[in-house]
Short mmCIF file of C-alpha atoms and ligand atoms in Angstrom, two decimals:
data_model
loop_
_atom_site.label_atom_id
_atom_site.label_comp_id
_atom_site.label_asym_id
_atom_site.label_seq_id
_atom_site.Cartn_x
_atom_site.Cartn_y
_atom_site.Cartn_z
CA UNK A 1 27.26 -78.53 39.40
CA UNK A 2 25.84 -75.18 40.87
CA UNK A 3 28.74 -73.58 39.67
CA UNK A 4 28.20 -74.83 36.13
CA UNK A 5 24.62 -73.62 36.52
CA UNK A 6 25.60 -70.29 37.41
CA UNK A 7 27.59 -70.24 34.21
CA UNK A 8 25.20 -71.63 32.12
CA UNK A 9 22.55 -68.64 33.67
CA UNK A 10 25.41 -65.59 33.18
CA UNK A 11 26.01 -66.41 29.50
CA UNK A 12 22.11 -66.60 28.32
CA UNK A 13 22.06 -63.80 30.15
CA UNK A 14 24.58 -61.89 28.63
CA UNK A 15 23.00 -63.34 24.67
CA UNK A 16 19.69 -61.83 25.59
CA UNK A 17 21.00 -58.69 26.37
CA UNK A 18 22.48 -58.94 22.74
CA UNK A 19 19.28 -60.17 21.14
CA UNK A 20 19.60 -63.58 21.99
CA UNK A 21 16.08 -66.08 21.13
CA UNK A 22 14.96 -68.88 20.70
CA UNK A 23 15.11 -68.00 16.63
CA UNK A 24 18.81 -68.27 17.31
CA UNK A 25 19.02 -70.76 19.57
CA UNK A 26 16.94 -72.94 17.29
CA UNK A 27 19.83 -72.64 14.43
CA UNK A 28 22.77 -72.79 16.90
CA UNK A 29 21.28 -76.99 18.39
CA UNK A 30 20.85 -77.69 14.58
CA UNK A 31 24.45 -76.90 14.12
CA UNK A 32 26.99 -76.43 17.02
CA UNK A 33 28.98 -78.85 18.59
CA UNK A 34 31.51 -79.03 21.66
CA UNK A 35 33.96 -75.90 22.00
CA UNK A 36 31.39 -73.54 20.13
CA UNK A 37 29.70 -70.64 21.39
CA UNK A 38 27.26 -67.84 19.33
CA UNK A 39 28.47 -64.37 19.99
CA UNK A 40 27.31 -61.33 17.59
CA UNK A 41 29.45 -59.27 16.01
CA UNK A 42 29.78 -55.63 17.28
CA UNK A 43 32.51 -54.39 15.22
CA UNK A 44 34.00 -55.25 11.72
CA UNK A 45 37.19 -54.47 10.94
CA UNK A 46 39.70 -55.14 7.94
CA UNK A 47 41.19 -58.46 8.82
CA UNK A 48 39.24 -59.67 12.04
CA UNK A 49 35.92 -58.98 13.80
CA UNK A 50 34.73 -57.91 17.00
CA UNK A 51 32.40 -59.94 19.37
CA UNK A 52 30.47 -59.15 22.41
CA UNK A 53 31.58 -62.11 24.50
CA UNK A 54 30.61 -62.47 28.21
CA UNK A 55 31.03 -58.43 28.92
CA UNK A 56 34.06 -58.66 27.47
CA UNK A 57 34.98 -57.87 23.56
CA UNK A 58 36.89 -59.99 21.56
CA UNK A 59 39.10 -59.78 17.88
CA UNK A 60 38.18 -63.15 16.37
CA UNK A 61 39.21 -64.10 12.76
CA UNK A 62 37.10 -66.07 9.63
CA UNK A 63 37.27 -69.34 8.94
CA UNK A 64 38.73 -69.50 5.35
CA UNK A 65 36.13 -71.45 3.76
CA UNK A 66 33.80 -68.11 4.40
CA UNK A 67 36.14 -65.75 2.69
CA UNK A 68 34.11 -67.75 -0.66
CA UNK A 69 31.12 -66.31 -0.30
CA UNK A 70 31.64 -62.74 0.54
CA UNK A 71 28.00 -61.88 -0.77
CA UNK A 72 25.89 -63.94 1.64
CA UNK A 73 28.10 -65.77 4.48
CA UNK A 74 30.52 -62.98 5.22
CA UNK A 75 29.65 -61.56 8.52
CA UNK A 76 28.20 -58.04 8.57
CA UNK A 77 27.51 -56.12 12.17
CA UNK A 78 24.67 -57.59 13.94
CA UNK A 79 25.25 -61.06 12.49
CA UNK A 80 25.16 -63.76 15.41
CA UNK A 81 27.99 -65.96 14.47
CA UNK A 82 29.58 -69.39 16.25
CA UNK A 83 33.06 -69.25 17.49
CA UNK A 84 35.70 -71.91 18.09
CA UNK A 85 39.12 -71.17 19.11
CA UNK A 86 39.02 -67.19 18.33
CA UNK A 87 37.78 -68.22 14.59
CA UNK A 88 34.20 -67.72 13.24
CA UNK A 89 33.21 -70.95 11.83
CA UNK A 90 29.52 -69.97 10.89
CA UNK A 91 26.98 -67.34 10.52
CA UNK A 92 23.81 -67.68 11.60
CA UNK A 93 20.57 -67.54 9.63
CA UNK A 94 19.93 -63.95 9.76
CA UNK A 95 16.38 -62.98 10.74
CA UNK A 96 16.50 -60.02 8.25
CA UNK A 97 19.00 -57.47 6.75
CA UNK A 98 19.24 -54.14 5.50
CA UNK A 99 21.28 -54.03 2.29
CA UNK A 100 21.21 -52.08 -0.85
CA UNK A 101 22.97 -52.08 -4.31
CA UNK A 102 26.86 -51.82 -4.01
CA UNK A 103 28.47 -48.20 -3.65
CA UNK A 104 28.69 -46.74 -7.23
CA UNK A 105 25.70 -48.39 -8.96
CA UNK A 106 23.28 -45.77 -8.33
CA UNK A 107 23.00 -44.38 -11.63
CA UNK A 108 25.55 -46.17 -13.54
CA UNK A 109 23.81 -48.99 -13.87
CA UNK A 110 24.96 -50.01 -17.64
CA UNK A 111 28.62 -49.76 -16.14
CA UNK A 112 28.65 -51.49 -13.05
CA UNK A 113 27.36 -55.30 -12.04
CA UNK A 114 25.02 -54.50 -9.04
CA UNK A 115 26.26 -56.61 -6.07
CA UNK A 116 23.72 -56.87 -2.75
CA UNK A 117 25.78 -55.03 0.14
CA UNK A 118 24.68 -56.08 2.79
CA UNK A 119 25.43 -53.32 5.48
CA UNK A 120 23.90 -54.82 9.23
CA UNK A 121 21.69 -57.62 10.45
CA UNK A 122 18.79 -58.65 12.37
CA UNK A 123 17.79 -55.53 13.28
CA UNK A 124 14.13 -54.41 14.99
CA UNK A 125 13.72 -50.66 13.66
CA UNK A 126 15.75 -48.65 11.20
CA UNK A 127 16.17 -44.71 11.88
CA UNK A 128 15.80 -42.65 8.86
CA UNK A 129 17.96 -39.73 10.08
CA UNK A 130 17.72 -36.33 8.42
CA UNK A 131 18.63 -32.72 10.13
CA UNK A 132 16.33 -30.08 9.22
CA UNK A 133 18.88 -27.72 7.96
CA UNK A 134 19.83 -26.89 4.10
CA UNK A 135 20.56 -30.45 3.58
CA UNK A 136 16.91 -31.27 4.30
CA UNK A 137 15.57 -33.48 1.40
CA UNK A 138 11.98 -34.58 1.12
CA UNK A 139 13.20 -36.82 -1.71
CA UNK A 140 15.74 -38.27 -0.05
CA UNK A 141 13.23 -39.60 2.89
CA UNK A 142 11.16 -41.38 0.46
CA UNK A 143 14.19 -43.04 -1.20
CA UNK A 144 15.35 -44.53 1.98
CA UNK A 145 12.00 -45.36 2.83
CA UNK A 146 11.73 -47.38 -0.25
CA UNK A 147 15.22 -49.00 0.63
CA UNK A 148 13.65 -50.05 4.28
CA UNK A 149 10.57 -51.26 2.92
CA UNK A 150 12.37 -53.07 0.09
CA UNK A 151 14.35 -54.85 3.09
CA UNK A 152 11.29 -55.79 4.71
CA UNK A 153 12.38 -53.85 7.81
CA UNK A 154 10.32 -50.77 9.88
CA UNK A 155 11.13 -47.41 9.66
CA UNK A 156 11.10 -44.94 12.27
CA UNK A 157 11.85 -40.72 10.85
CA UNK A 158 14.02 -38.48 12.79
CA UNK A 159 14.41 -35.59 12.35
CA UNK A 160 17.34 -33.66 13.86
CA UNK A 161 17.89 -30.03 14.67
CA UNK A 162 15.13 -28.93 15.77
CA UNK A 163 16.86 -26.19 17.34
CA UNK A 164 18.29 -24.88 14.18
CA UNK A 165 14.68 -23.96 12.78
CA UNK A 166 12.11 -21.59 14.20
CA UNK A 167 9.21 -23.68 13.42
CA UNK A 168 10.46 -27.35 13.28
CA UNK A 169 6.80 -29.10 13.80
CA UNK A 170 7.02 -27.44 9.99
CA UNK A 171 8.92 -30.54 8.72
CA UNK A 172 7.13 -32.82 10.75
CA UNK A 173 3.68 -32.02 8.77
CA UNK A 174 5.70 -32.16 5.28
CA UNK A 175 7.83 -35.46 6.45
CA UNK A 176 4.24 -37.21 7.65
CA UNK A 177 2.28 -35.80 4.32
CA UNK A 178 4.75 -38.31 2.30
CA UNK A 179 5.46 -41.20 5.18
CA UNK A 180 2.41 -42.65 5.79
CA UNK A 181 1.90 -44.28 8.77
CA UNK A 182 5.78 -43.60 9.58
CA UNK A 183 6.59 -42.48 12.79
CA UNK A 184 8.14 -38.82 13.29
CA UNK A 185 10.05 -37.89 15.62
CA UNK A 186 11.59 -34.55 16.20
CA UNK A 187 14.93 -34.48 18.36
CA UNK A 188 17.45 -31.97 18.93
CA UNK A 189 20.60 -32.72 20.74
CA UNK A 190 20.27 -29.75 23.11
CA UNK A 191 16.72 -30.81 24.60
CA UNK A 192 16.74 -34.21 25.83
CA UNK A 193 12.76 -34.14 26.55
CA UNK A 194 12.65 -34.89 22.43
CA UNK A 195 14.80 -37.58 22.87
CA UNK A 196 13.08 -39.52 25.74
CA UNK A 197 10.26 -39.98 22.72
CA UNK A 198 12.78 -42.65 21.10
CA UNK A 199 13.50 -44.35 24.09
CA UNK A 200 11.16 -47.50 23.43
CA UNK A 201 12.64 -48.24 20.08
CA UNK A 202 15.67 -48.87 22.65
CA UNK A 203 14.17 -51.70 25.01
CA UNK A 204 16.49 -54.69 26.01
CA UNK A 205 17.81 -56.84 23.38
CA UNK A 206 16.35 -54.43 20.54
CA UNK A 207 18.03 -52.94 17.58
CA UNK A 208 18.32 -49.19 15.94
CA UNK A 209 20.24 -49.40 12.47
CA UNK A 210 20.64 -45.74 12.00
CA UNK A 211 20.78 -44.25 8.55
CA UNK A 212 20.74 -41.08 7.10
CA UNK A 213 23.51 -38.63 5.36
CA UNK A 214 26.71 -37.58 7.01
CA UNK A 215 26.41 -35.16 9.15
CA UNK A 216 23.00 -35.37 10.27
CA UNK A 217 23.64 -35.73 14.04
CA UNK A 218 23.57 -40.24 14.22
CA UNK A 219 27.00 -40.16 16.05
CA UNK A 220 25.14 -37.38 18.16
CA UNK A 221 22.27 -39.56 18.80
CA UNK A 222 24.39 -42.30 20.48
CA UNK A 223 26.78 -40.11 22.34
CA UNK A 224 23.32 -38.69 23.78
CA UNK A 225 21.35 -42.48 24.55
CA UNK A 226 24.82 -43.45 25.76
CA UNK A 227 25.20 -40.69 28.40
CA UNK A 228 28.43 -39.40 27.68
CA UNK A 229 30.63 -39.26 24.27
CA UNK A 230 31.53 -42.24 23.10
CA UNK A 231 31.55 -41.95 19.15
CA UNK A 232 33.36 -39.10 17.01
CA UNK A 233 31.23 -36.05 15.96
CA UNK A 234 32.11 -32.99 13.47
CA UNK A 235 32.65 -29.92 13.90
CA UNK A 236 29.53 -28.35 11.53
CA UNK A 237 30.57 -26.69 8.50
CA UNK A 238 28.89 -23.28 8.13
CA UNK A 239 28.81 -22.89 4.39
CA UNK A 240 26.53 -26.62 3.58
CA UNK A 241 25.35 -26.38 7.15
CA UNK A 242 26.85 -29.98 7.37
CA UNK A 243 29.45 -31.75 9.18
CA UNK A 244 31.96 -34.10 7.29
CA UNK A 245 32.36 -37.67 6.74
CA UNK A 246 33.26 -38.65 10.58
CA UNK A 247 32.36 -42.83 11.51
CA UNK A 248 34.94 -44.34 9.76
CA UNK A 249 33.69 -48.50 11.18
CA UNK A 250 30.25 -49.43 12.33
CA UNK A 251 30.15 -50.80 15.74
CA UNK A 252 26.80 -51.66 17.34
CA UNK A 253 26.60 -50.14 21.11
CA UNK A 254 24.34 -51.73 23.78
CA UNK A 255 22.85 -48.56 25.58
CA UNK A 256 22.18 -48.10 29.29
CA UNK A 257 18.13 -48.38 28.35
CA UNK A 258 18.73 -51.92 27.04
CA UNK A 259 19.03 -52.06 23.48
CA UNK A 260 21.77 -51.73 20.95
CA UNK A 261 22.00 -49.03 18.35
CA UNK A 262 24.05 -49.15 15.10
CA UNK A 263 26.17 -45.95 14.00
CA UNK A 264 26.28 -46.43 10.15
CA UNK A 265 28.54 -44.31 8.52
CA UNK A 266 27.18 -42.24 5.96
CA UNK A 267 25.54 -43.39 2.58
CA UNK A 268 26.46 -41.31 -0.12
CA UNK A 269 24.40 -43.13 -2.73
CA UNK A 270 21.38 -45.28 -1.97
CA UNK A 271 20.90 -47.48 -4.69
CA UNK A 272 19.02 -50.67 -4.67
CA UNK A 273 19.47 -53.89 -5.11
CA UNK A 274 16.78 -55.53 -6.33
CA UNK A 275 12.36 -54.90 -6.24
CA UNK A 276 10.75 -56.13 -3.22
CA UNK A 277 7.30 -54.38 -3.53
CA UNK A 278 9.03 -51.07 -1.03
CA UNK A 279 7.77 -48.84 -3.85
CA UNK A 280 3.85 -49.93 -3.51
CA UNK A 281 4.51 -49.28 0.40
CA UNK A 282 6.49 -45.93 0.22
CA UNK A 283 4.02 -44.75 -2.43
CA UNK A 284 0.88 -46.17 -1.25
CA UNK A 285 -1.64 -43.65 -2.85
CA UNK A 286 -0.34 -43.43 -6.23
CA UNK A 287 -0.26 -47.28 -6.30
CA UNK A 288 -4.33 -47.06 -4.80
CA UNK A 289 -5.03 -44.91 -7.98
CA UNK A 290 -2.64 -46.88 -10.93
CA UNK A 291 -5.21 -50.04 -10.14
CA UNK A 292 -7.56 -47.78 -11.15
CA UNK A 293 -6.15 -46.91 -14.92
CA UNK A 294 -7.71 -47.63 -18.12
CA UNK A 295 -4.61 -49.82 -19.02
CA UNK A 296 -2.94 -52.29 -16.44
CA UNK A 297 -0.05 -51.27 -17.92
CA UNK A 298 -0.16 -48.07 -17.92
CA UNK A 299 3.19 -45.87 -17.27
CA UNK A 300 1.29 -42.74 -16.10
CA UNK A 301 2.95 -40.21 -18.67
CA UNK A 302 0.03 -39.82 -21.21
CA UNK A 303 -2.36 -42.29 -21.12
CA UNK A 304 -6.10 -41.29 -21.69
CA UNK A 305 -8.05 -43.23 -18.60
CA UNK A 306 -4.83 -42.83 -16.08
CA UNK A 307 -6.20 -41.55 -12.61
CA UNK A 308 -2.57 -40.75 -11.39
CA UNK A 309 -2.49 -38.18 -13.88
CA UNK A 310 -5.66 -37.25 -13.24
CA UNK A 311 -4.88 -36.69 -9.61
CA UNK A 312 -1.75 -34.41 -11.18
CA UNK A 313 -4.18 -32.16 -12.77
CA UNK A 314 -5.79 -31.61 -9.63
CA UNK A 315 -3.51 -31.25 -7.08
CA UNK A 316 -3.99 -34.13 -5.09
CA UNK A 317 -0.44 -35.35 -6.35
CA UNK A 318 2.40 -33.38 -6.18
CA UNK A 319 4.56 -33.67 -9.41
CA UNK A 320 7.99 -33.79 -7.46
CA UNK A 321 6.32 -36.71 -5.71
CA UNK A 322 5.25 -38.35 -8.78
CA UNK A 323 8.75 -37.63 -10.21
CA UNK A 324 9.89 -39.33 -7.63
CA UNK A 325 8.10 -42.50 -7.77
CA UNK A 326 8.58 -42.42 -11.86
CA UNK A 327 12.16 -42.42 -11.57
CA UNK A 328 12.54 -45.40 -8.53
CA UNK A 329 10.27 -47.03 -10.52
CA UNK A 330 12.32 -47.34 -13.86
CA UNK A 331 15.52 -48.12 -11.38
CA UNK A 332 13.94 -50.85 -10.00
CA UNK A 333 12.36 -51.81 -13.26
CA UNK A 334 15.93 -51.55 -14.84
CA UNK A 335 16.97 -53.96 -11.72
CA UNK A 336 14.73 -56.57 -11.90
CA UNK A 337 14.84 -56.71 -15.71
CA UNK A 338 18.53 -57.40 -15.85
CA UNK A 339 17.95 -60.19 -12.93
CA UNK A 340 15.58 -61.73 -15.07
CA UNK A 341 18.28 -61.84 -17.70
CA UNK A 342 20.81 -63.27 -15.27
CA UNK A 343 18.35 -65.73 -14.70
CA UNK A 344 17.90 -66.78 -18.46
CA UNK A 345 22.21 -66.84 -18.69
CA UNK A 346 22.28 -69.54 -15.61
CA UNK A 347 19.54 -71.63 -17.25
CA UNK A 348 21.00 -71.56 -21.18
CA UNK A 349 24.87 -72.17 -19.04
CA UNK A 350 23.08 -75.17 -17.19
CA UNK A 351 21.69 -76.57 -20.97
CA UNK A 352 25.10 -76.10 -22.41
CA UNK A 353 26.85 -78.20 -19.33
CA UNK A 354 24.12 -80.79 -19.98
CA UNK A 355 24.48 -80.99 -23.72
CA UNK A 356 28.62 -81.45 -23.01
CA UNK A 357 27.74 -84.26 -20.88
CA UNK A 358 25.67 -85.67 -23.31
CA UNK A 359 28.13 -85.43 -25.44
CA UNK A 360 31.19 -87.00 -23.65
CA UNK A 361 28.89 -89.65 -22.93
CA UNK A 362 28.19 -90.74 -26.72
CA UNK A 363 31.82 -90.26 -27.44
CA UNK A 364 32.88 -92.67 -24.46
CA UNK A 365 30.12 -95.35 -26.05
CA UNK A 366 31.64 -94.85 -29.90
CA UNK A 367 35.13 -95.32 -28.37
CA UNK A 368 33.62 -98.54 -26.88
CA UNK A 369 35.59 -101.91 -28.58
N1 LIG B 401 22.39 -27.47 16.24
C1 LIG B 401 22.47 -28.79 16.27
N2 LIG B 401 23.55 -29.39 15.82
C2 LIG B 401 23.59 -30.74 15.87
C3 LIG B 401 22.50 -31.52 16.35
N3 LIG B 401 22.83 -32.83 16.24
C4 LIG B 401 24.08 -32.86 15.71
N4 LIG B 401 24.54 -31.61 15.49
C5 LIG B 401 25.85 -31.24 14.95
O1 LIG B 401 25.99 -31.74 13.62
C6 LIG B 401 27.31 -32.13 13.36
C7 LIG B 401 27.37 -33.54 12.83
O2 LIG B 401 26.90 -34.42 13.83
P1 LIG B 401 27.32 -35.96 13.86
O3 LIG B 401 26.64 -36.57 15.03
O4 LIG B 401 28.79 -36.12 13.76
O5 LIG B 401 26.65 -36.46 12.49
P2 LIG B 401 26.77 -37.91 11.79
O6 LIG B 401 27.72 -37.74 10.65
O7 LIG B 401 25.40 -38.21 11.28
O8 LIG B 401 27.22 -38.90 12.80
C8 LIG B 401 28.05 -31.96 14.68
O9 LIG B 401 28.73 -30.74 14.64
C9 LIG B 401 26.94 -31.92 15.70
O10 LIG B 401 27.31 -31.18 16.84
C10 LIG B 401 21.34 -30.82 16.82
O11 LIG B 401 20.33 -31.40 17.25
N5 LIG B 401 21.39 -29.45 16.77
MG1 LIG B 402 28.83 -40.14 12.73
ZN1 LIG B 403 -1.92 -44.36 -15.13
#
């Protein structure tokens, strides 16, 4: 009996210190039965997954009947999943994801369906990564900003390299001029004072999604939290002032300060999925002054009565920034137009099935003697 107890006690243990609540727990009663534990998935590999399991990691396999629905049930880092006999027989609600349109949409939209990738899950704050060397991109920030926001997920900047720029608090005044409200913190993996000032994103059971292009220093940033090197890093190239593609699988890590952080590899392209208001958010003052336009519809290139381009002519909008928004904006107007359009295919598809029915019905009652 006490023994059981003390069993019972290690294992919730060991899920809090992955996350573990009663969000989860919740979900697991609903569902689980004898021989079935929840375990979350650290590692994904081609054929089989990794678990966190007890201190111990584990390669467990998919139930078959998941393999169906590769957009939504298949397992994704982060995802707390239930286990019987080294198989994955369920995924549990997620509490949130980060996910964005499928590799190779971004700007071939007319070519490509746009599938939701979903890249990690249930995570408490997503790093925006970005080394202030010649790959620093202003635009770049806001567009995974609006990706974040679009998620419904919080965003934390960091900028890396500090040590690479004479004046580094530089970026820190352009980076918070177009993230408002967005924390900013400026790290460099030579002064670990800069560091300490992410530390409480890292508190037990809590979870960093890192993103951010390759070569910005993420792998850097773990090795450092972790206390010793325990992810791949690249050798800098001098000529792009970058370093190669180097994390070839996400894992999550749990740190030594308590939480976990995941190590994406890099994104190349960030396209979106689908509209979730992360424009209005990422763009909050332009959307303040469109309410204000003569027409509600008003696209902001010539309209008479449009304050946004009033606010051009002025100065109190940069045009790169409006560029910026103009060109998310017809993206995600593309996006939503063409779900809208799925929508109306599924709805004349379900008609048709009904009309066939209708049919065979009629046919059956003519045949009748
Ligand atoms: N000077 C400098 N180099 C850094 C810093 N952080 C990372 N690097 C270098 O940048 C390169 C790429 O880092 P890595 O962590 O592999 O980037 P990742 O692709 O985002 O994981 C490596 O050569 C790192 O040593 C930093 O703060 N200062
Ligand atoms: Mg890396
Ligand atoms: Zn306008």
């Amino acid at each position: 009996m006490i023994k059981n107890n003390k069993k019972t006690n290690n294992t919730s243990q060991f899920l809090s210190m992955f996350g573990w609540d009663s969000y989860f727990q919740n979900h697991f009663d609903n569902i689980s039965s004898d021989n079935m534990f929840p375990a979350r998935i650290i590692g994904v590999h081609k054929n089989n997954f990794l678990i966190g399991r007890n201190n111990k990691e584990m390669l467990v396999t998919l139930a078959g009947r998941l393999n169906y629905h590769k957009d939504t049930l298949f397992p994704v880092i982060g995802d707390w999943v239930i286990i019987t006999d080294k198989v994955i027989c369920d995924v549990l609600p997620r509490k949130n994801a980060l996910s964005r349109g499928a590799a190779g949409t971004h700007g071939k939209q007319d070519l490509l369906p746009n599938k939701r990738q979903v890249i990690a899950a249930n995570i408490d704050t997503v790093f925006i990564v970005s080394g202030i060397d010649n790959d620093f991109n202003i635009r770049r920030i806001e567009r995974y900003l609006t990706l974040v926001y679009n998620c419904g997920l919080n965003p934390v900047i960091v900028l890396t390299k500090a040590d690479l720029h004479q004046d580094p608090e530089s970026y820190v005044g352009e980076v918070e001029e177009v993230a408002f409200g967005v924390p900013v913190h400026l790290v460099s993996a030579t002064d670990p004072y800069g560091l300490s000032s992410l530390e409480p994103y890292l508190s037990k059971g809590k979870t960093i999604a890192m993103l951010g292009s390759s070569g910005v220093g993420k792998s850097t940033l773990v090795n450092n939290f972790y206390g010793k090197s325990i992810q791949a890093t690249k050798v800098i190239s001098k000529s792009v002032g970058k370093g190669r593609h180097t994390t070839t699988s996400r894992s999550l890590i749990l740190m030594p300060q308590g939480g976990m952080v995941i190590d994406n590899p890099g994104i190349r392209e960030i396209g979106f999925y689908d509209d979730e208001g992360g424009l209005d958010v990422t763009f909050p003052e332009i959307e303040h002054l469109a309410k204000r336009c003569r027409f509600h519809d008003c696209s902001h290139t010539h309209e008479p009565g449009c304050q946004v381009l009033q606010a051009l002519s002025t100065g109190s909008i940069k045009k790169e920034r409006l560029d910026s928004y103009q060109k998310m904006k017809r993206e995600l107007a593309y996006l939503s137009d063409r779900q809208t359009k799925s929508a109306d295919r599924v709805e004349k598809e379900r008609w048709k099935g009904i009309a066939l029915k209708i049919k065979a019905m009629n046919n059956k009652k003519n045949k009748r003697p």
